[in-house]
């Protein structure tokens, strides 16, 4: 740019005179000087001032420009400015092309930027999980050459370094965000595998930020030995917590996808309890996912009726074992008017596929019956068996529909699951009185496992439900009375939740600045000596002077308010919240109610309780499970672990830029979960 000749802010003639006396002075040729201003200090040294953030860096002839380029890589102001300029240039180009009606003159307004293009290339690699070697692909080279001949393709090492800089810049930004959090965070552990016999531990942080938005960030993606013990895994988690400086902010841990989860939880309790930062002394630290609990319960139930399931599976395998048998079955479908859709066979390790198999088989019952009368080799199910299959399908349908519902919740706050889980609990109790012996046997076994595994998670979800203004204590009271009857047991369990809620609230009240200010006021209001002295001084003053000022009247009002308030018991915001009527519910799914927006609006009204809501509602009580595990692709499996962590974490963090609109939608496709994977480009 022409102004680069005048970076010291001097007159052109003076500058020319200076250059004539300094033969070593030369033009600033590097493109980096488009973003810096070079100035000379009084001592004769030179500094480079960033045009975007105004930071001062050295600009001596020996220092080069590498450190300036590195600064631009982490300067968010620079990135935003360049992005805006690029968008403006694109809009101008489109406008000019439209005016020229297809003529070539519109390209003159476009200004190519090599550095910005390199950043876009690195961001593309990170976002979509492309291998670094893509820059050596002939098709990719040809595409770039034809698209922009001015672009100089970077080397493998430079591209990798650019991607790592994106990771480091995003890491520092996230570390700053977590440092400013006023709430607690919850952690979940997920295990991944590579195809070279290496396992990875994915540590994810869940929280509701200061603006009451639900957030989920991957903090670490670390290699672990395949035979690692619970102690070794817990050490890796502890190290990550310390690295991110969140070891005093942890609210809960979800370890369902982690080997030795109980051992890991106990080791982490040993580390966190001495810090004194855990609520309820860590009794609510280890929680379980709803999906995990439900999956274990259903799997236990299916094992109890495995004989019936195997009969249905054998029937379907018989039909699909040959083309001739399948053709005969299709004839049966036409004869009886059964649905025109394929019959499926399940994956035994996936209970949802087993449910779909049983449900589909029921739809083809008449076709199987017709096949039995026309195929002597086929071993049919008896009418009793078909009755049992239908009863089992109806029982499992509740679990299946719950899993489908949970998986579609956009903002999975912890308040959304208590009512449905209590409904399932009530269903199991009712099923124990079924007319079908097989249902009674299955329901009793599932109920025992359900109550055994519910534990801490039920308490967390109950408190989360209480923090839902549409239900408060009413959900807990209603369902517990239904589940346990109008008995002492029901009242005891309701009272236990109420006491735990109050205890937890008191812990928050003690650490809140709001509680401290209230305490100061109460102490002041109860100080009779100060009030007496004030009264004496006012009285003495009135004796000496008959003039009464407005401030005298105001002091009298303040004293009266203090005397009245000291004789009244102050209500906590928890008491006020529970005493008030529930928020009216509107028709529609539970998740359509924006509970975070409600608490954001009412945080000032319930200052202590809103702190609890921040932490409790952010606990991830419904993380979906992948029965087959998560597997890295061939490219990442052969990449060094440090680079794998950088790519996985950076990809996850850049989703925020896409969702916020900081990246052009036509440049980067949004990342969406595919086959249950959170970062699909890295999955198998």
XYZ file of C-alpha atoms in Angstrom:
684
model
C 0.000 0.000 0.000
C 1.414 3.515 -0.765
C 1.266 4.686 2.848
C 3.781 2.020 3.851
C 6.509 4.443 2.832
C 5.368 6.840 5.608
C 4.976 4.491 8.619
C 6.868 6.789 10.987
C 4.288 9.506 10.369
C 6.914 11.915 8.988
C 6.730 14.295 6.082
C 7.580 12.709 2.714
C 10.468 15.165 2.116
C 11.910 14.528 5.557
C 11.575 10.809 4.986
C 13.339 11.065 1.639
C 16.127 13.077 3.248
C 16.509 10.481 5.967
C 16.694 7.672 3.409
C 19.397 9.484 1.504
C 21.594 9.453 4.620
C 20.805 5.819 5.462
C 21.835 3.531 2.591
C 20.565 0.453 4.500
C 16.998 1.841 4.653
C 14.700 -0.117 2.367
C 11.051 -0.493 1.500
C 8.942 -2.652 3.833
C 8.141 -5.453 1.426
C 6.444 -8.075 3.614
C 2.650 -8.181 3.448
C 2.591 -8.290 7.239
C 3.265 -4.537 7.275
C -0.264 -4.001 5.973
C -1.354 -4.775 9.541
C 1.436 -2.987 11.465
C 2.752 0.566 11.761
C 6.507 0.967 12.232
C 7.650 3.744 14.566
C 11.027 4.846 15.855
C 11.564 5.431 19.565
C 13.630 8.194 21.114
C 16.519 5.780 21.689
C 16.648 4.970 17.985
C 15.061 1.494 18.182
C 12.008 0.558 16.118
C 8.714 -0.923 17.226
C 5.805 -2.403 15.260
C 2.329 -1.385 16.436
C -0.542 -3.721 15.546
C -3.181 -1.742 13.650
C -5.928 -3.895 15.187
C -5.119 -4.350 18.880
C -2.408 -1.616 19.211
C 0.078 -4.018 20.805
C 3.766 -3.030 20.572
C 6.276 -5.554 19.227
C 9.928 -5.272 18.322
C 10.716 -4.194 14.756
C 14.490 -4.313 14.604
C 16.094 -5.445 11.364
C 17.400 -8.608 13.031
C 14.061 -9.711 14.505
C 12.438 -10.369 11.123
C 8.671 -10.606 10.688
C 7.875 -14.145 11.863
C 6.822 -12.954 15.318
C 4.544 -10.370 13.690
C 2.844 -13.057 11.609
C 2.414 -15.207 14.720
C 0.797 -12.286 16.512
C -1.692 -11.814 13.696
C -2.581 -15.491 13.982
C -3.875 -14.947 17.544
C -5.122 -11.393 17.166
C -8.893 -11.777 17.098
C -9.359 -8.141 16.167
C -7.244 -8.747 13.085
C -9.248 -11.805 12.116
C -12.556 -10.006 12.454
C -11.322 -7.017 10.463
C -9.947 -9.194 7.660
C -13.110 -11.232 7.576
C -15.240 -8.097 7.263
C -12.992 -6.782 4.483
C -13.274 -10.090 2.645
C -17.058 -10.084 2.927
C -17.170 -6.488 1.677
C -14.918 -7.379 -1.272
C -17.112 -10.380 -2.111
C -20.270 -8.285 -1.982
C -18.640 -5.604 -4.113
C -17.515 -8.235 -6.598
C -20.993 -9.723 -6.848
C -22.521 -6.269 -7.249
C -20.078 -5.297 -9.995
C -20.555 -8.593 -11.799
C -24.314 -8.057 -11.715
C -23.937 -4.584 -13.177
C -21.604 -5.780 -15.901
C -24.106 -8.513 -16.767
C -21.525 -11.224 -17.183
C -18.629 -9.044 -18.376
C -15.144 -9.580 -16.957
C -14.585 -6.066 -15.659
C -15.950 -6.877 -12.181
C -12.878 -8.860 -11.161
C -10.840 -5.664 -10.914
C -12.277 -4.825 -7.469
C -11.129 -8.105 -5.915
C -7.904 -7.967 -3.861
C -6.226 -11.285 -3.231
C -4.838 -11.878 0.282
C -2.312 -14.724 0.568
C -2.233 -14.828 4.369
C -5.993 -14.787 4.732
C -6.270 -17.569 2.166
C -3.714 -19.645 4.094
C -5.804 -19.189 7.240
C -8.938 -20.254 5.364
C -7.150 -23.368 4.102
C -6.032 -24.323 7.619
C -9.514 -23.687 8.998
C -11.010 -25.890 6.288
C -8.606 -28.705 7.194
C -9.560 -28.462 10.873
C -13.317 -28.131 10.381
C -13.745 -31.023 7.979
C -11.015 -33.373 9.190
C -9.157 -33.405 5.869
C -5.636 -34.896 5.939
C -2.701 -32.525 5.632
C -1.654 -34.479 2.537
C -4.597 -33.050 0.598
C -2.312 -30.259 -0.570
C -0.341 -32.873 -2.544
C -3.405 -34.235 -4.331
C -3.319 -33.490 -8.039
C -7.028 -32.684 -8.221
C -6.793 -30.255 -5.295
C -3.780 -28.507 -6.824
C -5.550 -28.151 -10.172
C -8.661 -26.792 -8.497
C -6.694 -24.133 -6.596
C -4.614 -23.180 -9.635
C -7.700 -22.613 -11.751
C -9.583 -20.891 -8.951
C -6.824 -18.491 -7.879
C -3.504 -18.600 -9.751
C -1.979 -16.082 -7.310
C -2.297 -18.456 -4.356
C 1.016 -20.070 -3.441
C 0.338 -23.515 -1.981
C 2.020 -23.903 1.410
C 4.139 -26.854 2.471
C 2.954 -29.754 4.615
C 4.840 -28.385 7.645
C 3.440 -24.865 7.210
C -0.117 -26.144 6.915
C 0.285 -28.241 10.046
C 1.748 -25.258 11.916
C -1.177 -23.076 10.798
C -3.658 -25.674 12.098
C -1.834 -25.899 15.416
C -1.928 -22.105 15.698
C -5.709 -22.235 15.234
C -5.865 -24.760 18.083
C -3.604 -22.699 20.345
C -5.516 -19.482 19.662
C -8.871 -21.161 20.353
C -7.444 -22.841 23.472
C -6.340 -19.528 24.968
C -9.725 -18.017 24.184
C -11.591 -20.923 25.835
C -9.261 -20.837 28.836
C -10.123 -17.182 29.299
C -13.849 -17.955 29.062
C -13.623 -20.757 31.637
C -11.577 -18.516 33.914
C -14.331 -15.890 33.925
C -17.124 -18.388 34.587
C -19.044 -17.673 37.775
C -20.723 -21.081 37.700
C -19.543 -24.660 38.000
C -18.885 -27.154 35.221
C -19.682 -30.828 34.742
C -17.305 -33.273 33.098
C -17.974 -36.392 31.038
C -15.516 -39.016 29.827
C -15.864 -40.851 26.530
C -13.503 -43.579 25.303
C -12.345 -43.747 21.679
C -10.336 -46.340 19.791
C -7.895 -46.133 16.908
C -7.231 -48.902 14.413
C -3.670 -49.269 15.700
C -4.628 -50.648 19.123
C -4.502 -47.298 20.901
C -7.284 -45.855 23.060
C -8.113 -42.210 23.608
C -9.905 -40.523 26.485
C -12.158 -37.643 25.451
C -12.831 -35.244 28.341
C -15.785 -32.924 27.713
C -16.890 -29.940 29.758
C -20.591 -29.038 30.090
C -21.808 -25.774 31.596
C -24.275 -22.912 31.361
C -22.321 -19.756 30.612
C -22.725 -16.333 32.181
C -25.288 -15.428 29.520
C -27.402 -18.507 30.378
C -26.545 -20.525 27.278
C -25.850 -24.258 27.413
C -22.278 -25.000 26.316
C -20.340 -28.178 25.597
C -16.578 -28.138 24.940
C -13.998 -30.874 24.479
C -11.085 -30.091 26.811
C -8.742 -32.995 26.142
C -8.321 -35.929 23.795
C -5.560 -37.982 25.369
C -4.042 -41.359 24.526
C -4.324 -44.016 27.235
C -2.928 -47.518 27.418
C -5.425 -50.215 26.518
C -4.816 -51.853 29.896
C -4.864 -48.622 31.901
C -6.209 -48.866 35.434
C -8.775 -46.584 37.006
C -6.004 -44.810 38.917
C -4.153 -43.948 35.699
C -7.293 -42.643 34.010
C -8.154 -40.538 37.060
C -4.638 -39.027 37.032
C -5.118 -37.973 33.417
C -8.446 -36.351 34.322
C -6.916 -34.572 37.312
C -4.064 -33.250 35.180
C -6.535 -31.892 32.621
C -8.623 -30.228 35.332
C -5.523 -28.527 36.698
C -4.332 -27.503 33.224
C -7.657 -25.761 32.614
C -7.803 -24.437 36.196
C -11.285 -25.863 36.835
C -10.423 -28.261 39.665
C -12.392 -26.037 42.096
C -15.316 -25.575 39.725
C -16.361 -29.191 39.150
C -20.000 -29.914 39.909
C -20.427 -33.478 38.633
C -18.733 -36.276 36.709
C -20.321 -38.629 34.206
C -18.171 -41.715 33.602
C -20.594 -44.206 32.030
C -18.440 -44.642 28.913
C -15.270 -45.015 30.962
C -13.731 -48.291 32.106
C -13.458 -48.683 35.892
C -15.949 -45.820 36.378
C -16.411 -46.493 40.108
C -12.647 -46.603 40.691
C -12.149 -43.380 38.723
C -14.948 -41.662 40.660
C -13.457 -42.680 44.033
C -9.978 -41.485 43.030
C -11.343 -38.132 41.874
C -13.262 -37.779 45.140
C -9.983 -38.270 47.034
C -8.454 -35.459 45.005
C -11.378 -32.999 45.090
C -12.747 -33.411 48.627
C -9.719 -31.917 50.436
C -10.144 -28.757 48.376
C -13.502 -28.177 50.107
C -15.151 -27.013 46.896
C -17.598 -29.903 46.384
C -21.237 -29.402 47.331
C -22.757 -31.914 49.759
C -19.210 -33.181 50.347
C -19.175 -34.762 46.890
C -22.317 -36.879 47.340
C -23.639 -35.531 44.024
C -20.348 -35.771 42.138
C -20.754 -39.124 40.341
C -23.932 -39.177 38.247
C -25.200 -41.501 35.523
C -26.748 -40.819 32.146
C -30.450 -41.560 31.661
C -29.571 -43.329 28.425
C -27.046 -45.468 30.291
C -29.475 -46.421 33.075
C -32.300 -47.212 30.660
C -30.037 -49.256 28.383
C -28.762 -51.388 31.261
C -32.307 -51.961 32.524
C -33.684 -53.000 29.127
C -30.701 -55.258 28.418
C -31.262 -56.986 31.749
C -34.938 -57.405 30.885
C -34.197 -58.862 27.441
C -31.806 -61.380 28.974
C -34.696 -62.651 31.107
C -36.794 -63.315 27.993
C -33.943 -64.360 25.711
C -35.729 -67.615 24.787
C -38.681 -65.715 23.293
C -36.398 -63.226 21.514
C -34.371 -66.089 20.012
C -37.560 -67.668 18.639
C -38.460 -64.464 16.796
C -34.876 -64.062 15.571
C -34.871 -67.664 14.264
C -38.110 -67.059 12.346
C -36.647 -64.044 10.570
C -33.324 -65.762 9.904
C -35.223 -68.693 8.355
C -37.044 -66.372 5.942
C -33.869 -64.457 5.007
C -31.655 -67.546 4.703
C -32.401 -68.032 0.964
C -33.985 -66.233 -1.952
C -36.576 -69.004 -2.367
C -37.781 -68.693 1.239
C -37.814 -64.890 1.002
C -39.899 -65.105 -2.210
C -42.351 -67.465 -0.510
C -42.642 -65.087 2.444
C -43.301 -62.182 0.087
C -46.102 -64.218 -1.431
C -47.484 -64.672 2.076
C -47.314 -60.913 2.614
C -49.401 -60.345 -0.529
C -51.904 -63.024 0.438
C -52.639 -61.594 3.892
C -52.164 -57.906 3.023
C -49.256 -57.337 5.427
C -47.207 -54.103 5.241
C -44.945 -53.747 2.212
C -41.675 -53.191 4.001
C -38.619 -55.330 4.730
C -38.337 -57.536 7.771
C -35.209 -56.876 9.771
C -32.973 -58.830 12.072
C -31.452 -57.195 15.099
C -27.945 -56.573 16.351
C -27.991 -58.431 19.701
C -25.757 -55.826 21.376
C -28.247 -53.038 20.524
C -31.523 -53.299 22.436
C -33.157 -50.641 20.254
C -32.630 -52.808 17.169
C -34.079 -55.785 19.071
C -37.157 -53.736 19.906
C -37.596 -52.734 16.236
C -37.222 -56.390 15.213
C -39.946 -57.484 17.646
C -42.255 -54.645 16.626
C -41.805 -55.408 12.917
C -42.351 -59.133 13.498
C -45.721 -58.377 15.121
C -46.801 -56.530 11.976
C -46.037 -59.676 9.948
C -47.690 -62.147 12.337
C -50.389 -63.106 9.824
C -47.746 -63.612 7.099
C -45.726 -65.899 9.386
C -48.913 -67.832 10.199
C -49.654 -68.278 6.476
C -46.061 -69.419 5.924
C -46.441 -72.050 8.663
C -49.357 -73.666 6.830
C -47.520 -73.696 3.482
C -43.953 -74.585 4.501
C -43.342 -77.813 6.408
C -39.736 -76.849 7.299
C -40.726 -73.621 9.046
C -41.081 -73.808 12.857
C -43.738 -71.228 13.776
C -44.382 -69.368 17.002
C -47.431 -70.469 18.974
C -50.364 -68.082 19.527
C -49.177 -67.735 23.148
C -45.707 -66.755 21.927
C -47.174 -64.092 19.657
C -49.218 -62.748 22.571
C -46.060 -62.541 24.672
C -44.151 -60.807 21.858
C -46.866 -58.155 21.560
C -46.927 -57.596 25.341
C -43.123 -57.275 25.467
C -43.170 -54.843 22.541
C -45.751 -52.656 24.266
C -43.649 -52.622 27.428
C -40.417 -51.757 25.599
C -42.139 -49.114 23.492
C -42.122 -46.703 26.430
C -38.342 -47.046 26.770
C -37.827 -46.720 23.026
C -39.977 -43.595 22.715
C -38.174 -42.036 25.679
C -34.781 -42.619 24.059
C -36.041 -41.091 20.800
C -37.408 -38.093 22.671
C -34.240 -37.563 24.685
C -32.053 -37.745 21.576
C -33.951 -34.926 19.854
C -33.774 -32.412 22.703
C -31.849 -29.411 21.405
C -30.850 -27.918 24.773
C -30.541 -30.901 27.171
C -30.968 -29.179 30.531
C -31.289 -31.576 33.469
C -34.891 -30.603 34.290
C -36.322 -32.360 31.209
C -35.929 -35.976 32.345
C -37.341 -36.390 35.852
C -41.004 -36.684 34.829
C -40.329 -39.252 32.090
C -38.023 -41.349 34.254
C -40.618 -41.355 37.045
C -43.199 -42.400 34.459
C -40.986 -45.360 33.503
C -40.566 -46.221 37.192
C -44.352 -46.192 37.601
C -44.753 -48.344 34.479
C -42.412 -51.004 35.874
C -44.355 -51.067 39.142
C -47.613 -51.477 37.218
C -46.164 -54.141 34.899
C -45.409 -56.317 37.895
C -49.191 -56.864 38.072
C -49.566 -57.765 34.377
C -51.726 -60.647 33.161
C -48.745 -62.014 31.245
C -46.316 -64.066 33.398
C -43.431 -63.205 31.079
C -44.054 -59.467 31.620
C -44.230 -59.961 35.395
C -40.901 -61.797 35.371
C -39.244 -59.196 33.139
C -40.700 -56.181 35.005
C -39.621 -57.420 38.444
C -36.065 -57.970 37.261
C -35.940 -54.572 35.546
C -37.481 -52.802 38.545
C -34.853 -54.187 40.900
C -32.027 -53.031 38.619
C -33.743 -49.669 38.103
C -33.961 -48.861 41.815
C -30.429 -50.155 42.368
C -28.858 -47.960 39.671
C -30.961 -44.842 40.158
C -29.051 -43.536 43.172
C -27.525 -40.069 42.980
C -28.914 -39.313 39.537
C -32.494 -39.356 40.821
C -31.583 -36.705 43.407
C -29.937 -34.511 40.775
C -32.905 -34.772 38.400
C -35.384 -34.201 41.230
C -33.642 -30.966 42.245
C -33.436 -29.952 38.579
C -37.186 -30.552 38.274
C -37.804 -28.410 41.361
C -35.815 -25.639 39.682
C -38.262 -25.818 36.778
C -40.810 -23.085 37.646
C -43.594 -25.097 35.962
C -43.280 -27.912 38.543
C -41.268 -26.908 41.638
C -42.014 -29.533 44.351
C -45.262 -30.627 42.695
C -43.662 -33.168 40.320
C -41.755 -34.824 43.145
C -44.837 -35.011 45.351
C -47.121 -36.318 42.601
C -44.880 -39.066 41.224
C -43.550 -40.289 44.555
C -47.079 -40.659 45.884
C -47.995 -42.588 42.738
C -44.894 -44.796 42.834
C -44.769 -45.506 46.571
C -48.427 -44.951 47.455
C -49.768 -42.823 50.276
C -47.341 -44.369 52.727
C -44.639 -43.333 55.140
C -42.063 -44.406 52.554
C -43.338 -41.847 50.028
C -43.403 -39.039 52.602
C -39.915 -39.981 53.777
C -38.492 -39.862 50.255
C -40.164 -36.519 49.510
C -38.837 -35.081 52.761
C -35.358 -36.423 51.990
C -35.307 -34.525 48.694
C -36.613 -31.378 50.409
C -33.888 -31.567 53.080
C -31.174 -32.152 50.485
C -32.462 -29.164 48.514
C -32.335 -26.924 51.600
C -28.856 -28.154 52.550
C -27.574 -27.499 49.046
C -29.219 -24.071 49.022
C -27.578 -23.146 52.334
C -24.169 -24.045 50.939
C -24.763 -21.732 47.980
C -26.070 -19.011 50.299
C -22.902 -19.124 52.385
C -20.649 -18.598 49.386
C -22.749 -15.941 47.657
C -22.030 -12.250 47.937
C -25.776 -11.672 48.195
C -25.936 -13.709 51.389
C -22.990 -11.733 52.791
C -24.727 -8.422 52.158
C -27.904 -9.690 53.838
C -25.935 -10.816 56.844
C -24.331 -7.392 57.139
C -27.769 -5.756 56.999
C -29.177 -8.064 59.683
C -26.265 -7.359 61.989
C -26.693 -3.635 61.457
C -30.451 -3.825 61.969
C -29.965 -5.649 65.266
C -27.423 -3.155 66.658
C -29.519 -1.391 69.309
C -26.631 0.665 70.597
C -26.153 2.427 67.301
C -29.872 3.070 67.059
C -29.917 4.461 70.610
C -26.992 6.744 69.921
C -28.678 7.988 66.786
C -31.844 8.629 68.758
C -29.936 10.521 71.427
C -28.157 12.679 68.938
C -31.399 13.477 67.144
C -33.076 14.292 70.446
C -30.256 16.518 71.606
C -30.249 18.281 68.299
C -33.990 18.906 68.499
C -33.620 20.387 71.942
C -31.048 22.854 70.747
C -32.927 23.652 67.541
C -36.589 23.686 66.597
C -35.734 23.322 62.906
C -36.464 19.877 61.391
C -34.785 19.098 58.087
C -35.757 16.556 55.398
C -32.729 14.463 56.303
C -34.011 14.246 59.897
C -37.318 12.878 58.637
C -35.518 10.412 56.388
C -33.369 9.184 59.284
C -36.476 8.566 61.292
C -37.994 6.516 58.462
C -34.819 4.458 58.143
C -34.823 3.762 61.879
C -38.470 2.700 61.763
C -37.821 0.342 58.833
C -34.908 -1.234 60.720
C -37.004 -1.743 63.864
C -39.836 -3.339 61.888
C -37.577 -5.574 59.815
C -35.633 -6.746 62.868
C -38.828 -8.126 64.372
C -39.769 -9.989 61.206
C -38.134 -13.172 59.938
C -36.566 -12.700 56.511
C -37.598 -15.174 53.833
C -34.969 -16.809 51.676
C -35.425 -16.709 47.932
C -35.878 -20.503 48.063
C -38.896 -20.068 50.352
C -40.302 -17.333 48.138
C -39.788 -19.460 45.022
C -41.541 -22.517 46.487
C -44.393 -20.488 48.009
C -45.265 -18.794 44.742
C -47.580 -20.452 42.239
C -46.019 -22.555 39.508
C -45.382 -20.967 36.140
C -48.337 -21.736 33.835
C -47.525 -24.470 31.331
C -48.425 -24.092 27.673
C -49.287 -26.882 25.295
C -46.350 -28.463 23.530
C -43.276 -30.527 24.397
C -41.417 -29.836 27.621
C -38.303 -28.685 25.790
C -40.263 -25.883 24.085
C -40.154 -24.001 27.405
C -36.903 -22.026 27.575
C -35.968 -22.541 31.196
C -32.602 -20.796 30.770
C -34.323 -17.647 29.499
C -36.689 -17.798 32.495
C -33.828 -17.993 34.980
C -31.896 -15.269 33.182
C -34.915 -12.987 33.546
C -35.505 -13.944 37.216
C -31.889 -14.175 38.412
C -32.108 -10.862 40.271
C -35.288 -11.979 42.028
C -33.753 -15.275 43.178
C -30.007 -14.504 43.437
C -28.911 -17.563 45.418
C -31.317 -19.989 43.794
C -30.215 -18.829 40.336
C -26.652 -19.850 41.235
C -27.955 -23.339 41.961
C -29.904 -23.368 38.689
C -26.739 -22.409 36.790
C -24.939 -25.490 38.071
C -27.688 -28.107 38.407
C -29.402 -27.495 35.056
C -26.051 -27.864 33.283
C -25.377 -31.401 34.540
C -25.429 -33.714 31.476
C -27.804 -36.417 32.694
C -28.642 -37.626 29.197
C -25.530 -38.304 27.156
C -26.320 -40.862 24.409
C -24.289 -44.047 24.369
C -22.562 -45.676 21.406
C -22.733 -49.417 21.961
C -20.006 -50.108 19.394
C -17.693 -47.409 20.723
C -16.176 -44.543 18.800
C -13.386 -45.221 16.328
C -10.908 -42.809 14.749
C -10.431 -42.989 11.005
C -7.282 -44.243 9.299
C -5.777 -40.769 8.937
C -6.066 -39.801 12.609
C -5.094 -43.277 13.784
C -1.710 -42.814 12.102
C -1.238 -39.224 13.350
C 0.801 -38.375 16.438
C -1.391 -38.010 19.589
C -0.575 -34.332 20.222
C -1.740 -33.403 16.726
C -4.848 -35.582 17.082
C -5.807 -33.699 20.240
C -5.246 -30.341 18.541
C -7.409 -31.273 15.534
C -10.244 -32.844 17.538
C -10.440 -29.995 20.070
C -10.049 -27.217 17.495
C -12.780 -28.705 15.321
C -15.131 -28.799 18.301
C -14.341 -25.216 19.328
C -14.722 -23.789 15.821
C -18.361 -24.914 15.797
C -19.069 -21.811 17.876
C -17.828 -19.569 15.054
C -20.114 -21.349 12.602
C -23.159 -21.137 14.855
C -22.445 -17.464 15.640
C -22.108 -16.666 11.949
C -18.472 -15.560 12.175
C -17.620 -17.943 9.333
C -19.395 -17.751 6.015
C -21.915 -20.539 5.561
C -20.828 -21.011 1.946
C -17.224 -21.501 3.054
C -17.667 -23.975 5.908
C -20.499 -26.447 6.257
C -22.012 -26.677 9.757
C -20.938 -29.696 11.767
C -23.905 -31.893 12.655
C -23.886 -35.190 14.569
C -23.831 -38.138 12.176
C -24.526 -41.671 13.463
C -24.312 -40.338 17.002
C -20.839 -38.874 16.551
C -20.291 -35.331 17.714
C -17.476 -34.639 15.237
C -18.414 -36.776 12.288
C -15.423 -36.041 9.998
C -13.157 -37.751 12.521
C -15.305 -40.814 12.998
C -15.119 -44.068 11.186
